[in-house]
Amino acid sequence: MKTRWGAAVAAATISIAAFGASALAQQVSPLPPPGPAANSPNARAAQAAALIKLQAHGEELFNTRCKGCHMPPVEHAPSRAELAAQFPNVISDALKTGKMQPMAAGLSDEDIGAIAAFVTGQQPDAKFDLAGESRNACPAGAKFNPAGPSWNGWSPDKQNSRVAASTTINAANTPKLQVKWAFAYQGGRYGEPTVVGNRVFVTSSSGQVYALDKQSGCVAWAYKARGPVRVTVSVGKNPKAASGWAAYFGDMNRTQVAVDANTGKELWNVSIDSGPRGILTGAPTLWGDTLYVPLSSFEEGVAGLAAYECCKQRGAVAALDIATGRIKWKSYSIPTAPAPFKKNSAGTQMYGPAGGAIWSSPTIDPKRGVLYVATGDSYTDVEEGYSDAVEAMDLKTGKIRWAHQMTALDHFLVGCPPQRPGANCPTPNGPDFDFGSSPILKHLAGGKDILLAGQKSGGVYGLDPEDGKIIWQLRIGKGSALGGVEWGMAADDDNLYVGVADRGMPTLTALRLTDGALIWRHRAPEPPKCSFTSGRCGNGYSGPPSLANGVLFGVNQDGHVRAFEAKTGKLIWDYDTAAAHYDTVNGVKNQRGGNLDATGMTFAGPMAFLMAGFNGASGSSGPDNVLLAFSVDGK
């Protein structure tokens, strides 16, 4: 997208609905244009020579610090080509305050700028054009109206079934769905669209959070977060908001925020964790006067360095007061705090247990007074029984009522190949069989309940929510670090619908709720054919499916969203988001979609919404990122 956007710097919160389009111009200041002297041939030649020198220095640093994980890419790491599709500030931020901090230890700001210049081929101070992205402001005085159909947060219900509660889209009109409007944005697409009343709330890795008009896509307000925002927004009542409603979301720097849903004005912010390797990835779950925020981690991706004290980060859930942000309680997924247990071969102190990241949104069970979460792998050779597990936590205290570990001894770090394990690498390095998706709680005929969970191992489980005991289990895929069940499932009153991202066997499968019996299975087209040219072309169903009036919508890494009759598995609609070119409502011409990964389609009333583009869980990067709003015949 850097070929279509200028360079600008964002400042502060933009509240367009309250102040009109003029506020946008006042709040976002573009970089000053170069003067006549800067445009002279001699000046341009000097600038080019300086950039070449800077890039040469950056190449040296990249080769010593970064090449081992990116050329070729290991596990979750983006490739060299995918890094090149980023803006320089994305690279710099990752090295200064983000995931790659340990790799940048001892580097100056100039060194980091040199790496960014080499990787992207641009001046190191080139940034997102946030002013351009926010053009097409809604008319002054436009107000948020929460009444009407909604898809609020990760799922319309707090049991995370992902069934649309209020949509007119059905099997008869799904084949007529067309794009009504499109909104282009920079940075990776992460959280899925939240729809409440007349607004659509979206986030991106640029740190921008937007409230858009549902019918037109105009920008009601934009909020610049303190870091990239990966989570899906949750909206709910708040006594401190002038409108009475707040939008809740967190950033990759572990800051949870509440803003007025009408204006985007910040109400409060709070740091969820002091650990520098923690991140917020799962949508917060709002229940009563409490916001339940899951804490994840990227430590497994950076802990392979011999000088790194691996590992200290644990997953957690924090319960926040919605009015003030005060943390009522915080419960770690692994109760035992990390402690020294040995020194590695380089003499660096190691710690454990660690890991158990909570990647996804908590599931609420009001009847039992608990929430359910699923956890990621362990990082060190200290077994604890809580990684790769499903857990029940008390809603009032956070106390773990029960935990059921599905894969023991899954101690895993990125960059630990068997042929050359590093000083911190577990022995052996585990298979990386996290739970990345939220558990689903369903009520069965006859009065019983069942808790459903899917794992990157390809395992799917039906559990008794009282104690976590397995009712049934089935392995529907081989699983891998980026395979199996990644980001979600959906369930109606009869079946559980599961996407599998395995290479060679990517499927969308319907299983009977009561016993896991196979109802139908769809296999994605092989080999994958992608209309986009940048980013990785895959065909896994890694994103979560969604249900709307008996229609199952599955999102695929090949850029297609496909709709099936939920009962039979019959394909009734197939839309390639990257095949079309969109003239977007915020002024970008010929925008395209791309990889669909990590988030699904959402529905409200006569409309459906989908984030298409790059920088999902697969690590894919590309220049085309777009929010698509669908309606019947595009009307």
Short mmCIF file of C-alpha atoms in Angstrom, two decimals, residues 299-498:
data_model
loop_
_atom_site.label_atom_id
_atom_site.label_comp_id
_atom_site.label_asym_id
_atom_site.label_seq_id
_atom_site.Cartn_x
_atom_site.Cartn_y
_atom_site.Cartn_z
CA GLU A 299 8.22 -14.76 24.30
CA GLU A 300 8.48 -18.10 22.53
CA GLY A 301 9.41 -16.19 19.38
CA VAL A 302 12.37 -14.29 20.86
CA ALA A 303 13.74 -16.54 23.59
CA GLY A 304 16.13 -18.54 21.42
CA LEU A 305 19.06 -16.16 22.00
CA ALA A 306 21.73 -17.67 24.24
CA ALA A 307 21.98 -14.46 26.29
CA TYR A 308 18.22 -14.28 26.88
CA GLU A 309 16.95 -15.29 30.33
CA CYS A 310 14.27 -17.69 29.17
CA CYS A 311 11.50 -17.56 30.25
CA LYS A 312 9.30 -15.44 32.54
CA GLN A 313 6.05 -14.65 30.71
CA ARG A 314 2.77 -16.37 31.58
CA GLY A 315 -0.71 -16.07 30.16
CA ALA A 316 -3.38 -14.53 32.37
CA VAL A 317 -6.87 -13.10 32.62
CA ALA A 318 -7.42 -9.70 34.23
CA ALA A 319 -10.86 -8.63 35.47
CA LEU A 320 -11.36 -4.86 35.14
CA ASP A 321 -14.00 -2.48 36.46
CA ILE A 322 -15.64 -1.03 33.35
CA ALA A 323 -16.07 2.45 34.84
CA THR A 324 -12.49 3.03 35.98
CA GLY A 325 -10.29 0.30 34.53
CA ARG A 326 -9.30 -0.80 38.05
CA ILE A 327 -8.02 -4.37 38.07
CA LYS A 328 -10.28 -6.38 40.39
CA TRP A 329 -8.24 -9.54 40.07
CA LYS A 330 -5.65 -11.12 37.83
CA SER A 331 -5.20 -14.86 37.48
CA TYR A 332 -2.28 -16.48 35.71
CA SER A 333 -2.92 -19.52 33.54
CA ILE A 334 0.09 -21.17 35.22
CA PRO A 335 -0.28 -20.54 38.97
CA THR A 336 3.38 -21.16 39.86
CA ALA A 337 5.60 -18.12 39.30
CA PRO A 338 8.75 -18.58 37.19
CA ALA A 339 11.87 -19.34 39.24
CA PRO A 340 15.53 -20.07 38.40
CA PHE A 341 16.01 -23.73 37.54
CA LYS A 342 19.28 -24.00 35.61
CA LYS A 343 21.86 -22.12 33.55
CA ASN A 344 22.17 -22.73 29.83
CA SER A 345 25.39 -23.67 28.05
CA ALA A 346 26.26 -19.99 27.68
CA GLY A 347 25.95 -19.43 31.43
CA THR A 348 22.66 -17.54 31.24
CA GLN A 349 20.16 -18.11 34.04
CA MET A 350 16.96 -19.84 32.90
CA TYR A 351 13.52 -19.64 34.51
CA GLY A 352 10.34 -21.67 34.56
CA PRO A 353 7.55 -22.52 34.35
CA ALA A 354 6.47 -20.11 31.64
CA GLY A 355 4.03 -19.97 28.74
CA GLY A 356 0.35 -20.81 28.76
CA ALA A 357 -0.51 -17.77 26.63
CA ILE A 358 -4.23 -17.03 26.31
CA TRP A 359 -4.69 -16.06 22.67
CA SER A 360 -8.46 -15.80 22.47
CA SER A 361 -11.56 -14.38 24.09
CA PRO A 362 -12.81 -15.84 27.42
CA THR A 363 -16.10 -17.76 27.38
CA ILE A 364 -18.69 -16.95 30.06
CA ASP A 365 -20.73 -19.54 31.99
CA PRO A 366 -23.16 -17.61 34.24
CA LYS A 367 -24.79 -20.79 35.60
CA ARG A 368 -21.54 -22.09 37.07
CA GLY A 369 -20.04 -18.69 37.78
CA VAL A 370 -16.91 -19.33 35.73
CA LEU A 371 -15.18 -18.31 32.56
CA TYR A 372 -13.32 -20.72 30.28
CA VAL A 373 -10.02 -20.10 28.51
CA ALA A 374 -7.71 -22.26 26.44
CA THR A 375 -3.93 -21.93 26.74
CA GLY A 376 -0.81 -22.13 24.60
CA ASP A 377 2.35 -24.19 24.93
CA SER A 378 5.12 -24.11 27.55
CA TYR A 379 8.43 -22.29 26.93
CA THR A 380 10.88 -24.15 29.18
CA ASP A 381 11.66 -27.68 30.39
CA VAL A 382 9.65 -27.16 33.56
CA GLU A 383 6.43 -29.17 33.44
CA GLU A 384 3.43 -27.52 35.09
CA GLY A 385 0.21 -29.14 33.80
CA TYR A 386 -1.45 -25.92 32.63
CA SER A 387 -0.07 -25.36 29.13
CA ASP A 388 -2.01 -26.65 26.10
CA ALA A 389 -4.99 -26.81 28.42
CA VAL A 390 -8.60 -25.77 28.91
CA GLU A 391 -9.20 -23.98 32.22
CA ALA A 392 -12.20 -22.79 34.24
CA MET A 393 -11.70 -19.64 36.36
CA ASP A 394 -14.08 -18.25 38.97
CA LEU A 395 -15.74 -15.09 37.63
CA LYS A 396 -15.47 -13.27 40.97
CA THR A 397 -11.99 -14.28 42.12
CA GLY A 398 -10.10 -15.70 39.16
CA LYS A 399 -9.33 -18.89 41.08
CA ILE A 400 -8.76 -21.83 38.75
CA ARG A 401 -11.59 -24.28 39.41
CA TRP A 402 -10.18 -26.94 37.11
CA ALA A 403 -7.66 -27.36 34.30
CA HIS A 404 -7.38 -30.17 31.77
CA GLN A 405 -4.07 -30.40 29.90
CA MET A 406 -4.36 -32.01 26.47
CA THR A 407 -0.68 -32.13 25.45
CA ALA A 408 2.00 -32.57 28.10
CA LEU A 409 5.69 -31.71 27.60
CA ASP A 410 4.97 -29.29 24.74
CA HIS A 411 7.93 -27.03 25.57
CA PHE A 412 8.48 -24.93 22.46
CA LEU A 413 10.59 -22.01 21.21
CA VAL A 414 10.81 -20.58 17.71
CA GLY A 415 14.14 -21.14 15.96
CA CYS A 416 15.06 -24.47 17.55
CA PRO A 417 15.54 -26.93 14.67
CA PRO A 418 16.67 -30.41 15.76
CA GLN A 419 19.85 -30.17 13.67
CA ARG A 420 21.11 -27.02 15.44
CA PRO A 421 19.32 -26.38 18.73
CA GLY A 422 20.31 -23.24 20.59
CA ALA A 423 21.35 -22.84 24.21
CA ASN A 424 17.81 -22.10 25.40
CA CYS A 425 16.01 -24.69 23.30
CA PRO A 426 13.86 -27.23 25.17
CA THR A 427 14.85 -30.88 24.88
CA PRO A 428 13.14 -31.90 22.74
CA ASN A 429 11.51 -28.85 21.21
CA GLY A 430 7.76 -29.39 21.36
CA PRO A 431 5.25 -29.57 18.50
CA ASP A 432 3.73 -26.11 19.31
CA PHE A 433 0.19 -27.39 19.82
CA ASP A 434 -1.37 -24.28 21.35
CA PHE A 435 -5.06 -23.70 21.78
CA GLY A 436 -5.59 -20.52 19.77
CA SER A 437 -9.37 -20.53 19.68
CA SER A 438 -11.99 -19.74 22.32
CA PRO A 439 -13.88 -22.62 23.94
CA ILE A 440 -17.58 -22.83 23.01
CA LEU A 441 -20.25 -23.58 25.60
CA LYS A 442 -23.42 -25.23 24.26
CA HIS A 443 -26.64 -26.41 25.91
CA LEU A 444 -27.76 -29.85 24.71
CA ALA A 445 -31.21 -31.36 24.45
CA GLY A 446 -31.99 -33.11 27.70
CA GLY A 447 -30.56 -30.37 29.89
CA LYS A 448 -26.84 -31.12 29.77
CA ASP A 449 -24.10 -28.73 28.68
CA ILE A 450 -20.94 -29.38 26.71
CA LEU A 451 -17.73 -27.35 26.39
CA LEU A 452 -16.00 -27.59 23.02
CA ALA A 453 -12.34 -26.88 22.27
CA GLY A 454 -10.08 -27.18 19.22
CA GLN A 455 -6.28 -27.40 19.19
CA LYS A 456 -3.43 -26.90 16.71
CA SER A 457 -2.76 -30.61 17.08
CA GLY A 458 -5.90 -31.17 15.03
CA GLY A 459 -7.63 -32.46 18.14
CA VAL A 460 -11.22 -31.48 18.94
CA TYR A 461 -12.68 -32.10 22.39
CA GLY A 462 -16.10 -32.22 24.00
CA LEU A 463 -15.71 -31.59 27.75
CA ASP A 464 -17.95 -31.66 30.79
CA PRO A 465 -18.02 -28.01 31.95
CA GLU A 466 -18.41 -29.13 35.58
CA ASP A 467 -14.95 -30.66 35.87
CA GLY A 468 -13.27 -30.64 32.44
CA LYS A 469 -13.50 -34.39 31.93
CA ILE A 470 -13.50 -35.50 28.30
CA ILE A 471 -16.90 -36.60 26.95
CA TRP A 472 -15.57 -37.23 23.47
CA GLN A 473 -12.45 -36.42 21.45
CA LEU A 474 -11.49 -36.68 17.82
CA ARG A 475 -8.41 -35.82 15.79
CA ILE A 476 -9.46 -34.33 12.46
CA GLY A 477 -6.04 -33.14 11.27
CA LYS A 478 -2.33 -33.85 11.59
CA GLY A 479 -1.66 -30.49 13.19
CA SER A 480 1.49 -28.36 13.17
CA ALA A 481 2.84 -25.02 14.39
CA LEU A 482 0.58 -23.29 11.85
CA GLY A 483 -1.94 -26.06 11.31
CA GLY A 484 -4.73 -27.92 12.99
CA VAL A 485 -7.45 -25.79 14.57
CA GLU A 486 -6.00 -22.29 14.82
CA TRP A 487 -8.39 -19.41 15.47
CA GLY A 488 -11.86 -20.67 16.06
CA MET A 489 -14.90 -22.81 15.57
CA ALA A 490 -18.66 -22.23 15.43
CA ALA A 491 -21.60 -24.21 16.75
CA ASP A 492 -25.36 -24.29 16.29
CA ASP A 493 -27.81 -26.49 18.20
CA ASP A 494 -26.80 -29.61 16.27
CA ASN A 495 -23.23 -29.42 15.07
CA LEU A 496 -19.76 -28.06 15.73
CA TYR A 497 -18.05 -26.55 12.67
CA VAL A 498 -14.27 -26.73 12.61
#
